[in-house]
Amino acid sequence: MVTTFTRLDRSIVGSWWWTVDRWTLVAVGLLVAMGGVMVLAASPAIAARLNLDSFHFVRRQFMYLPMAVMIIFAISLLSPLWVRRLAVVSFVFFSLLTIATLLVGPEVKGAHRWLQFGSFTLQPTEFLKPSFAVVAAWMFAEQRRSDEIPGNLISMVLFAFVVTLLLLQPDVGMTLVVSAVWFAQFFLAGLPIIWVVMFVVVGIVSAAAAYSLFPHVASRVDRFMDPSGGGNYQIERAMEAFQTGGFFGVGPGDGSVKRQLPDAHTDFIFAVLGEEFGVVICLLVVALFAFIVLRGFSRLLEEKNFFVVLAAAGLLTQFGLQAVINIGVNLRLMPTKGMTLPFISYGGSSMFALALLMGMLLALSRRRAGTGELR
């Protein structure tokens, strides 16, 4: 028996089907499918180098993927009010876990960013990012609704709290992403021009301070500004991969860069994509990211609820910025930063955090969210 949904269907799933943005669902599905293919192509070489079973990462990723899809679906069923509640709970929970990383988390490459749960490694700040974006949007919206609630001040305090946690790890790159998203939301909330100038000045001073205080930041910036100085092994291999791949690639599984890059299945999976599938498929992937972000913003033009506008705009900015940073690093357009390519790179924390982000985005952008009421 085949079940079909009609516009008269009042069930939870039926209502969801006719209100969710199905084109965004298709684009996300294509990214998830491409991610599965790319992990299958890139990770066996990494596993062999680490003396693991060839399909170690493949099995784990294909275990994560259906779980991530279920998370997206479950969260996308929520109303904007429940999205806000989920974000508040997630923000508190993952803030506590982030504090725990500073106290008991293992040190990896000079940073404390992870917690070990058996064979699963969790990076709490990945979940803190989307949760904070929604909580900040709520505070900005409350300030707009009533001057009795100092929403802007509360948001600034929470922002300072999150930035402090990130810098203590330290994770300067993620600090910049969180700052950019928060500033974009504050700007949309009606940030006075004098504050815009002030935040720009603070941003410039903070960037200079990060360069001076964190040796790894200075090293990455120096290598980016002067590639001839050496220390750009991964970037050089990535550029060779794009040159070798050309327009149509050398073929799935036939690339060689994944045997040389330590992070070929995570931060540099776009380079593997370029070598094996070519520029044409790379442009298609870029187009999918652009489509999701631009379509999301276009739907917000019809939105009447200020909280929904700010929250969805923050999530879209975060999603797009993460993709831009990963691709930009692979193409040597910006200094190296360990950031995964959404839904394509290997990683449980990244995959589940992105599922949380996309689920909340789909829930907020559903047609019924445009009534101006939180239900």
CSV table of N, CA, C and O in Angstrom, one decimal, residues 146-201:
chain,number,residue,atom,x,y,z
A,146,SER,N,10.6,44.6,23.6
A,146,SER,CA,10.4,45.4,24.8
A,146,SER,C,11.7,45.9,25.4
A,146,SER,O,12.7,45.1,25.6
A,147,ASP,N,11.8,47.2,25.7
A,147,ASP,CA,13.0,47.8,26.3
A,147,ASP,C,13.2,47.3,27.7
A,147,ASP,O,14.2,47.6,28.3
A,148,GLU,N,12.2,46.7,28.3
A,148,GLU,CA,12.3,46.2,29.7
A,148,GLU,C,13.2,45.1,29.8
A,148,GLU,O,13.7,44.8,30.9
A,149,ILE,N,13.5,44.4,28.7
A,149,ILE,CA,14.4,43.2,28.7
A,149,ILE,C,15.7,43.7,28.0
A,149,ILE,O,15.7,44.0,26.8
A,150,PRO,N,16.8,43.7,28.7
A,150,PRO,CA,18.1,44.2,28.1
A,150,PRO,C,18.7,43.1,27.2
A,150,PRO,O,19.8,42.5,27.5
A,151,GLY,N,18.0,42.8,26.2
A,151,GLY,CA,18.4,41.6,25.3
A,151,GLY,C,19.8,41.9,24.7
A,151,GLY,O,20.6,40.9,24.6
A,152,ASN,N,20.0,43.1,24.2
A,152,ASN,CA,21.4,43.3,23.6
A,152,ASN,C,22.5,43.1,24.6
A,152,ASN,O,23.5,42.6,24.3
A,153,LEU,N,22.3,43.6,25.8
A,153,LEU,CA,23.3,43.5,26.9
A,153,LEU,C,23.5,42.0,27.2
A,153,LEU,O,24.7,41.5,27.3
A,154,ILE,N,22.4,41.3,27.4
A,154,ILE,CA,22.5,39.8,27.7
A,154,ILE,C,23.3,39.1,26.5
A,154,ILE,O,24.1,38.2,26.8
A,155,SER,N,22.9,39.4,25.3
A,155,SER,CA,23.6,38.8,24.2
A,155,SER,C,25.1,39.1,24.2
A,155,SER,O,25.9,38.2,23.9
A,156,MET,N,25.5,40.3,24.5
A,156,MET,CA,26.9,40.7,24.5
A,156,MET,C,27.6,39.9,25.7
A,156,MET,O,28.8,39.5,25.5
A,157,VAL,N,27.0,39.7,26.8
A,157,VAL,CA,27.6,39.0,27.9
A,157,VAL,C,27.8,37.5,27.5
A,157,VAL,O,28.8,36.9,27.7
A,158,LEU,N,26.7,36.9,26.8
A,158,LEU,CA,26.8,35.6,26.4
A,158,LEU,C,27.9,35.4,25.3
A,158,LEU,O,28.7,34.4,25.3
A,159,PHE,N,28.0,36.4,24.4
A,159,PHE,CA,29.1,36.4,23.4
A,159,PHE,C,30.4,36.4,24.0
A,159,PHE,O,31.3,35.7,23.7
A,160,ALA,N,30.6,37.3,25.0
A,160,ALA,CA,31.9,37.4,25.7
A,160,ALA,C,32.2,36.0,26.4
A,160,ALA,O,33.4,35.6,26.4
A,161,PHE,N,31.2,35.4,27.0
A,161,PHE,CA,31.4,34.1,27.6
A,161,PHE,C,31.8,33.0,26.6
A,161,PHE,O,32.8,32.3,26.9
A,162,VAL,N,31.2,32.9,25.5
A,162,VAL,CA,31.5,31.9,24.5
A,162,VAL,C,32.9,32.2,23.9
A,162,VAL,O,33.7,31.3,23.8
A,163,VAL,N,33.2,33.4,23.6
A,163,VAL,CA,34.6,33.8,23.1
A,163,VAL,C,35.6,33.4,24.1
A,163,VAL,O,36.7,32.9,23.7
A,164,THR,N,35.4,33.7,25.4
A,164,THR,CA,36.4,33.3,26.4
A,164,THR,C,36.6,31.8,26.4
A,164,THR,O,37.8,31.4,26.5
A,165,LEU,N,35.6,31.0,26.4
A,165,LEU,CA,35.8,29.6,26.3
A,165,LEU,C,36.6,29.1,25.1
A,165,LEU,O,37.5,28.3,25.2
A,166,LEU,N,36.3,29.7,24.0
A,166,LEU,CA,37.0,29.3,22.7
A,166,LEU,C,38.5,29.7,22.8
A,166,LEU,O,39.3,29.0,22.3
A,167,LEU,N,38.8,30.9,23.3
A,167,LEU,CA,40.2,31.3,23.4
A,167,LEU,C,41.0,30.6,24.4
A,167,LEU,O,42.2,30.5,24.3
A,168,LEU,N,40.3,30.1,25.5
A,168,LEU,CA,41.0,29.3,26.5
A,168,LEU,C,41.4,27.9,25.9
A,168,LEU,O,42.3,27.3,26.5
A,169,GLN,N,40.7,27.4,24.9
A,169,GLN,CA,41.1,26.1,24.4
A,169,GLN,C,42.5,26.0,23.8
A,169,GLN,O,43.1,24.9,24.1
A,170,PRO,N,43.0,26.8,22.9
A,170,PRO,CA,42.4,27.9,22.2
A,170,PRO,C,41.9,27.4,20.8
A,170,PRO,O,42.4,26.5,20.2
A,171,ASP,N,40.9,28.1,20.3
A,171,ASP,CA,40.4,27.9,19.0
A,171,ASP,C,40.1,29.3,18.3
A,171,ASP,O,38.9,29.7,18.4
A,172,VAL,N,41.1,29.9,17.8
A,172,VAL,CA,41.0,31.3,17.3
A,172,VAL,C,40.1,31.3,16.0
A,172,VAL,O,39.2,32.2,15.8
A,173,GLY,N,40.2,30.3,15.2
A,173,GLY,CA,39.4,30.2,14.0
A,173,GLY,C,37.9,30.1,14.3
A,173,GLY,O,37.1,30.9,13.6
A,174,MET,N,37.5,29.3,15.2
A,174,MET,CA,36.1,29.2,15.5
A,174,MET,C,35.6,30.5,16.2
A,174,MET,O,34.5,30.9,16.1
A,175,THR,N,36.5,31.1,17.0
A,175,THR,CA,36.2,32.4,17.6
A,175,THR,C,35.8,33.4,16.5
A,175,THR,O,34.9,34.2,16.7
A,176,LEU,N,36.6,33.4,15.4
A,176,LEU,CA,36.3,34.4,14.3
A,176,LEU,C,34.9,34.1,13.7
A,176,LEU,O,34.2,35.0,13.3
A,177,VAL,N,34.6,32.8,13.5
A,177,VAL,CA,33.3,32.4,12.9
A,177,VAL,C,32.2,32.8,13.8
A,177,VAL,O,31.2,33.4,13.3
A,178,VAL,N,32.3,32.5,15.1
A,178,VAL,CA,31.2,32.9,16.0
A,178,VAL,C,31.0,34.4,16.1
A,178,VAL,O,29.9,34.9,16.1
A,179,SER,N,32.2,35.1,16.1
A,179,SER,CA,32.1,36.6,16.1
A,179,SER,C,31.4,37.1,14.9
A,179,SER,O,30.6,38.1,15.0
A,180,ALA,N,31.8,36.6,13.7
A,180,ALA,CA,31.2,37.1,12.4
A,180,ALA,C,29.7,36.8,12.4
A,180,ALA,O,28.9,37.7,12.0
A,181,VAL,N,29.2,35.7,12.9
A,181,VAL,CA,27.8,35.4,12.9
A,181,VAL,C,27.1,36.3,13.9
A,181,VAL,O,26.0,36.8,13.5
A,182,TRP,N,27.6,36.4,15.0
A,182,TRP,CA,27.0,37.3,16.1
A,182,TRP,C,26.9,38.7,15.6
A,182,TRP,O,25.9,39.4,15.8
A,183,PHE,N,28.0,39.2,15.0
A,183,PHE,CA,28.0,40.6,14.5
A,183,PHE,C,26.9,40.8,13.4
A,183,PHE,O,26.2,41.8,13.3
A,184,ALA,N,26.8,39.8,12.5
A,184,ALA,CA,25.8,39.8,11.4
A,184,ALA,C,24.4,39.9,12.0
A,184,ALA,O,23.6,40.7,11.5
A,185,GLN,N,24.2,39.1,13.0
A,185,GLN,CA,22.8,39.2,13.7
A,185,GLN,C,22.6,40.5,14.4
A,185,GLN,O,21.5,41.1,14.3
A,186,PHE,N,23.6,41.0,15.1
A,186,PHE,CA,23.5,42.3,15.7
A,186,PHE,C,23.2,43.4,14.7
A,186,PHE,O,22.4,44.3,14.9
A,187,PHE,N,23.9,43.3,13.6
A,187,PHE,CA,23.7,44.3,12.5
A,187,PHE,C,22.3,44.3,12.0
A,187,PHE,O,21.6,45.3,11.8
A,188,LEU,N,21.7,43.1,11.8
A,188,LEU,CA,20.4,42.9,11.3
A,188,LEU,C,19.4,43.4,12.3
A,188,LEU,O,18.2,43.8,12.0
A,189,ALA,N,19.8,43.3,13.6
A,189,ALA,CA,18.9,43.7,14.7
A,189,ALA,C,18.8,45.2,14.9
A,189,ALA,O,18.0,45.7,15.7
A,190,GLY,N,19.5,45.9,14.0
A,190,GLY,CA,19.5,47.4,14.1
A,190,GLY,C,20.6,48.0,14.9
A,190,GLY,O,20.4,49.0,15.6
A,191,LEU,N,21.8,47.5,14.7
A,191,LEU,CA,23.0,48.0,15.4
A,191,LEU,C,23.3,49.4,14.9
A,191,LEU,O,23.4,49.7,13.7
A,192,PRO,N,23.4,50.4,15.9
A,192,PRO,CA,23.7,51.8,15.5
A,192,PRO,C,25.0,51.9,14.8
A,192,PRO,O,25.9,51.1,15.1
A,193,ILE,N,25.1,52.8,13.9
A,193,ILE,CA,26.3,52.9,13.0
A,193,ILE,C,27.6,53.2,13.9
A,193,ILE,O,28.7,52.7,13.5
A,194,ILE,N,27.5,53.9,15.0
A,194,ILE,CA,28.6,54.1,15.8
A,194,ILE,C,29.1,52.8,16.4
A,194,ILE,O,30.3,52.6,16.6
A,195,TRP,N,28.2,51.9,16.7
A,195,TRP,CA,28.6,50.6,17.2
A,195,TRP,C,29.2,49.8,16.2
A,195,TRP,O,30.1,49.0,16.4
A,196,VAL,N,28.8,49.9,14.9
A,196,VAL,CA,29.4,49.2,13.8
A,196,VAL,C,30.9,49.6,13.7
A,196,VAL,O,31.7,48.7,13.6
A,197,VAL,N,31.1,50.9,13.8
A,197,VAL,CA,32.5,51.4,13.7
A,197,VAL,C,33.3,50.8,14.9
A,197,VAL,O,34.5,50.4,14.7
A,198,MET,N,32.7,50.8,16.1
A,198,MET,CA,33.4,50.4,17.2
A,198,MET,C,33.7,48.9,17.1
A,198,MET,O,34.9,48.5,17.5
A,199,PHE,N,32.8,48.1,16.7
A,199,PHE,CA,33.0,46.6,16.6
A,199,PHE,C,34.1,46.3,15.5
A,199,PHE,O,34.9,45.4,15.6
A,200,VAL,N,34.1,47.1,14.4
A,200,VAL,CA,35.1,46.9,13.4
A,200,VAL,C,36.5,47.2,14.0
A,200,VAL,O,37.5,46.5,13.7
A,201,VAL,N,36.6,48.3,14.7
A,201,VAL,CA,37.9,48.6,15.4
A,201,VAL,C,38.3,47.5,16.3
A,201,VAL,O,39.5,47.1,16.4
